[in-house]
CSV table of C-alpha atoms in Angstrom, one decimal:
chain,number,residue,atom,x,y,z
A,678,UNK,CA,-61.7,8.1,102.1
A,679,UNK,CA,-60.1,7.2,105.4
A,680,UNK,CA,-60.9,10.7,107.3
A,681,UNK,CA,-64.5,10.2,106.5
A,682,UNK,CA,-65.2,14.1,106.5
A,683,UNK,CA,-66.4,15.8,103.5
A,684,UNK,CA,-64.7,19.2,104.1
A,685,UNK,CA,-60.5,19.7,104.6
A,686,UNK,CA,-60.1,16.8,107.6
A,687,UNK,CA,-58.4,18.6,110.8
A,688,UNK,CA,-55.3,15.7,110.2
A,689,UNK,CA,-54.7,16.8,106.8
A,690,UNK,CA,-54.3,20.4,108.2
A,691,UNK,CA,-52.3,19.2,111.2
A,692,UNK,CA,-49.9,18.1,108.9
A,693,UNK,CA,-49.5,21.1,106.8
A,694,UNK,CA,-49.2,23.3,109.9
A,695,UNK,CA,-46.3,21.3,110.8
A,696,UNK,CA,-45.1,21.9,107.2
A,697,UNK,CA,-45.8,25.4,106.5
A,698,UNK,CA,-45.3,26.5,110.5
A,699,UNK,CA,-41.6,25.5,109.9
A,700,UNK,CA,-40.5,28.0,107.4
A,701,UNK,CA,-38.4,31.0,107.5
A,702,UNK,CA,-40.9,34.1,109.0
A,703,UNK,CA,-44.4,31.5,109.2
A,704,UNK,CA,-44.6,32.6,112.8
A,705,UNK,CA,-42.8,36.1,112.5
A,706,UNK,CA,-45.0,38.7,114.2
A,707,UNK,CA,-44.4,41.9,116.0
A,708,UNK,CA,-45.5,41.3,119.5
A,709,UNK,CA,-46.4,45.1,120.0
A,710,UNK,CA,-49.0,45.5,117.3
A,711,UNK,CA,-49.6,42.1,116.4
A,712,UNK,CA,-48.9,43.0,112.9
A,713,UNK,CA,-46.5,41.3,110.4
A,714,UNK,CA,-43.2,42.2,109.5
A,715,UNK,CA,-42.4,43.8,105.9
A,716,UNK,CA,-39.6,41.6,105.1
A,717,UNK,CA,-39.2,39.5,108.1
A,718,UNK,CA,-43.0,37.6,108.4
A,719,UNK,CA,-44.1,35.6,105.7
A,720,UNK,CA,-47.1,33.9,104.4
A,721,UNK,CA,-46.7,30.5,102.8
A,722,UNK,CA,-49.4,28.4,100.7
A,723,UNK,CA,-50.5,25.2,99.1
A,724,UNK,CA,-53.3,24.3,96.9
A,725,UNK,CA,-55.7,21.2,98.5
A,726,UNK,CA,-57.3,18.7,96.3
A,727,UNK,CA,-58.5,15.2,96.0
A,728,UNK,CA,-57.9,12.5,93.9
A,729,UNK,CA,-59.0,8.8,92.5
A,730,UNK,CA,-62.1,7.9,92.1
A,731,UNK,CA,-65.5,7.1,93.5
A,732,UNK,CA,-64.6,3.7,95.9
A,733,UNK,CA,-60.7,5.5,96.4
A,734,UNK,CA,-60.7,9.0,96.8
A,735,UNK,CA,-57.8,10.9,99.0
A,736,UNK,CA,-57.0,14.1,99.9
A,737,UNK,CA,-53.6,15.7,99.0
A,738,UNK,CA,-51.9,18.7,98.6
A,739,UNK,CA,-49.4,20.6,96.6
A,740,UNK,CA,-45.9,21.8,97.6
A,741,UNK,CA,-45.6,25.0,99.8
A,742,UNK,CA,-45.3,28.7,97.4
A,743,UNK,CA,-44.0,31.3,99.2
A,744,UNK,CA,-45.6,34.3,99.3
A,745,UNK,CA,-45.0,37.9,100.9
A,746,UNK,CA,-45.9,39.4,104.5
A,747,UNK,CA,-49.0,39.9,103.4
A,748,UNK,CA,-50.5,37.7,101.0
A,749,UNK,CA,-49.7,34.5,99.3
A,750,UNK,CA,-51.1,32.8,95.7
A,751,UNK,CA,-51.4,29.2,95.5
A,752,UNK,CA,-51.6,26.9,92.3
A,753,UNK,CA,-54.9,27.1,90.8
A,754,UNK,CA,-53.9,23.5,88.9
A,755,UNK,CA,-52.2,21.2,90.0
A,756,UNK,CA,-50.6,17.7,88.6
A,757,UNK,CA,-50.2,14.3,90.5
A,758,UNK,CA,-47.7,11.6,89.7
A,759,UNK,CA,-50.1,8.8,90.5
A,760,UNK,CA,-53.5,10.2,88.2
A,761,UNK,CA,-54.3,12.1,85.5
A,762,UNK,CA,-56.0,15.2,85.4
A,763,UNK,CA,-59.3,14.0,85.0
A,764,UNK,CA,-59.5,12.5,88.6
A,765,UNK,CA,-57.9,15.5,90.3
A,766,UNK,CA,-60.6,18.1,91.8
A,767,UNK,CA,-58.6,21.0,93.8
A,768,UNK,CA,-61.3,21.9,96.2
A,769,UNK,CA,-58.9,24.9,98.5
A,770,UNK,CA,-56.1,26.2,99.7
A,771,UNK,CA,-54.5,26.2,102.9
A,772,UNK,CA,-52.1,28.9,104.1
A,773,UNK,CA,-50.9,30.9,107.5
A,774,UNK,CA,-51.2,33.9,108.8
A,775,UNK,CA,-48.1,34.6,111.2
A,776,UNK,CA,-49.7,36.7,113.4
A,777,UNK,CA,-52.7,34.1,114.0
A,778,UNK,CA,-55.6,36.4,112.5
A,779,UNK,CA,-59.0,35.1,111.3
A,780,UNK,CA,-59.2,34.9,107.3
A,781,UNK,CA,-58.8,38.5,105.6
A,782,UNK,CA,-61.7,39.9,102.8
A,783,UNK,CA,-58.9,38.7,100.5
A,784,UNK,CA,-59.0,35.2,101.8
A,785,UNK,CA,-62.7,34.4,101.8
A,786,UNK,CA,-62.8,35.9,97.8
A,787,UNK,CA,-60.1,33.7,96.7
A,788,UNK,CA,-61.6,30.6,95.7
A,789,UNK,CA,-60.4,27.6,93.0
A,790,UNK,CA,-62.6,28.4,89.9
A,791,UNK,CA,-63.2,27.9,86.4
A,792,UNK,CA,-61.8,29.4,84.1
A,793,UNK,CA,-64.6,30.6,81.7
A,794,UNK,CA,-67.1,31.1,85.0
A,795,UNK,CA,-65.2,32.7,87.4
A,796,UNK,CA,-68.3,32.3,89.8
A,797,UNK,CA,-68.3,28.2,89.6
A,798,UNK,CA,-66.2,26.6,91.6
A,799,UNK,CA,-64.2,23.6,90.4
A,800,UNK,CA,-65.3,21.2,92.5
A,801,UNK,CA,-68.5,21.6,91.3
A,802,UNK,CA,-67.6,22.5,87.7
A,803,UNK,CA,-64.5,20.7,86.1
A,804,UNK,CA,-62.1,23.0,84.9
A,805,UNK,CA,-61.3,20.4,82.0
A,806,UNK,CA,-64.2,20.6,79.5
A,807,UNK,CA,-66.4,18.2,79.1
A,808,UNK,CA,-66.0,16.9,82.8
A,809,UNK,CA,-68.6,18.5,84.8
A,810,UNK,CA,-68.8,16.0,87.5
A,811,UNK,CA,-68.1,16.9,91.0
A,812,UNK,CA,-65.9,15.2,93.5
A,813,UNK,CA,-67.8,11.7,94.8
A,814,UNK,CA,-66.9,9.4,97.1
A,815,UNK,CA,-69.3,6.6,97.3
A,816,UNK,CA,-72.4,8.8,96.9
A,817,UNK,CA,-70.9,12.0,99.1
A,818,UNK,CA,-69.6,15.3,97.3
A,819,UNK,CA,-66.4,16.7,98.6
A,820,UNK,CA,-67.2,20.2,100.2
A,821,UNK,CA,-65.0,23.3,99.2
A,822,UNK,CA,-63.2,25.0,102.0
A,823,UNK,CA,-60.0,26.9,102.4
A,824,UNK,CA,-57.8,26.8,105.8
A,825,UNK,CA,-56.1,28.8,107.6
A,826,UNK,CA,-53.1,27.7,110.3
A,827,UNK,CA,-51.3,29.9,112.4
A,828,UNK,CA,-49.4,29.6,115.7
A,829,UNK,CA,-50.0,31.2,119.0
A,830,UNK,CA,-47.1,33.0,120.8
A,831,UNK,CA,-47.6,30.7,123.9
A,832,UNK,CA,-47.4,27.6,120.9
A,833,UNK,CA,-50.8,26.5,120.5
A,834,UNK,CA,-51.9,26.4,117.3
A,835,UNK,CA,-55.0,27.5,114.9
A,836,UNK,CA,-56.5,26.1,112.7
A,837,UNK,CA,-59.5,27.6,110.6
A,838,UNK,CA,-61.4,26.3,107.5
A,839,UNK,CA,-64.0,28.2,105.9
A,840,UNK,CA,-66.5,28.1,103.4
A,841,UNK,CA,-67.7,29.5,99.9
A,842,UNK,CA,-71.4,30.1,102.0
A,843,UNK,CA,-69.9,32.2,104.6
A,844,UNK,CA,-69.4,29.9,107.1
A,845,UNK,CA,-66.2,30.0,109.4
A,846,UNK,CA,-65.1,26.8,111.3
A,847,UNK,CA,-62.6,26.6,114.1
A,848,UNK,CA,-61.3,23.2,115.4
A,849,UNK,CA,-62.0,22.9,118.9
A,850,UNK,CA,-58.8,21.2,120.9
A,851,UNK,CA,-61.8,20.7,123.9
A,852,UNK,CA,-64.4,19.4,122.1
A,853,UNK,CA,-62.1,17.7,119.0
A,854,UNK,CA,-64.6,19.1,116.8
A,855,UNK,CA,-65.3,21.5,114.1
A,856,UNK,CA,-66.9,24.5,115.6
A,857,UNK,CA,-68.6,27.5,113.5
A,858,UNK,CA,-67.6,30.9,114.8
A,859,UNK,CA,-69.6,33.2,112.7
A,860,UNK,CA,-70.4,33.8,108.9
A,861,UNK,CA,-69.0,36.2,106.8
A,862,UNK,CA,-68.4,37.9,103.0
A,863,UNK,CA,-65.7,40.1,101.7
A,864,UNK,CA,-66.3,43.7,101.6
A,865,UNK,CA,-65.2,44.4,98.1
A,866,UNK,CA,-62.5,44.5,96.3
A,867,UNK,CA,-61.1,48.3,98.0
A,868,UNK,CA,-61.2,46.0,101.1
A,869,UNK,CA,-57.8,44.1,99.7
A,870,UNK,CA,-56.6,42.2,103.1
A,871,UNK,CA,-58.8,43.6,105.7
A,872,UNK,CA,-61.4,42.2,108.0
A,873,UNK,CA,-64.7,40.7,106.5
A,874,UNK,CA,-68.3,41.8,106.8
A,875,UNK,CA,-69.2,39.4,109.8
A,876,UNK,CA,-73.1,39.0,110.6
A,877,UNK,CA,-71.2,39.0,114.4
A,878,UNK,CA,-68.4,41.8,114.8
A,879,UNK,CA,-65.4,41.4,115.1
A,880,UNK,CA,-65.3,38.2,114.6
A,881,UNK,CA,-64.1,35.9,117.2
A,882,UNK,CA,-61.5,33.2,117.7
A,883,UNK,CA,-62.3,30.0,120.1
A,884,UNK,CA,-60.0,31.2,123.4
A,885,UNK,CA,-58.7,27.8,124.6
């Protein structure tokens, strides 16, 4: 694997922010409440997985969905021209938040799963029965993490990957490094889009 990172590699991101960043109402925000815009904002998605096998494993990801102002659902499968479905793990999902905010309670419980455990993530647990085995490359498992990209209103960018343990990284622009920002859960689901239980509140953003 050419990124040698075991988690969603910040290039791979950098690339979908360029994608996803481009679209109609990505980076639509109301620059009085810093809320999105019914109608104008709107949040765009893609599912991330790997595929090959143990010596040749890369990282991909499916076309953009669009979603609403609010909320987007990727593709919890996915299908790849160049191997079958046996050698494709989908291990997150990448998607922005127009108005830059950290992940939602919504976004930290939306995870790829299986479809008989709902608790057992794919990675770990093959979706297609009678394939259990996780994502190797030459001895290392693939670590599940969704991102989150977003744009600044002065241009920088965001970009955010976090964890089904809690764990929320930020890339640093400074350090060119992954930096963890705090750890947090979902509070439930009445809590549909807003801010998560952090053990540190609010929760805050790297201000480079």
């Amino acid at each position: 694997m050419p990124t040698g990172d075991t988690s969603i590699p910040i290039a791979l991101l950098q690339d979908v922010a360029d994608a996803l960043l481009k679209r109609p109402g990505a980076r639509t925000c109301d620059p009085m409440t810093r809320r999105p815009i019914a109608g104008l904002s709107t949040e765009y998605c893609s599912t991330i997985y790997v595929a090959g096998d143990s010596k040749s494993l890369s990282w991909r990801v499916s076309d953009p969905v669009r979603g609403e102002y609010g909320a987007c659902t990727p593709f919890f499968r996915v299908r790849d021209d160049d191997y079958p479905a046996s050698q494709i793990w989908v291990v997150g999902y990448v998607h922005n938040h127009p108005c830059g905010a950290p992940p939602s309670s919504n976004d930290l419980g939306t995870w790829p799963t299986n479809a008989f455990n709902p608790y057992v993530a794919m990675a770990e647990v093959r979706l297609i029965p009678g394939n259990p085995a996780p994502a190797i490359h030459e001895n290392t498992a693939i670590e599940m993490a969704s991102a989150l990209v977003a744009e600044r209103q002065d241009g920088t960018r965001i970009f955010l990957r976090y964890f089904p343990t809690g764990e929320i990284q930020q890339w640093s622009r400074v350090k060119k490094d992954w930096a963890t920002i705090g750890r947090c859960a979902p509070r439930g689901a009445e809590s549909h889009g807003r801010t998560p239980r952090c053990t540190q509140e609010p929760l805050r953003l790297l201000s480079e």
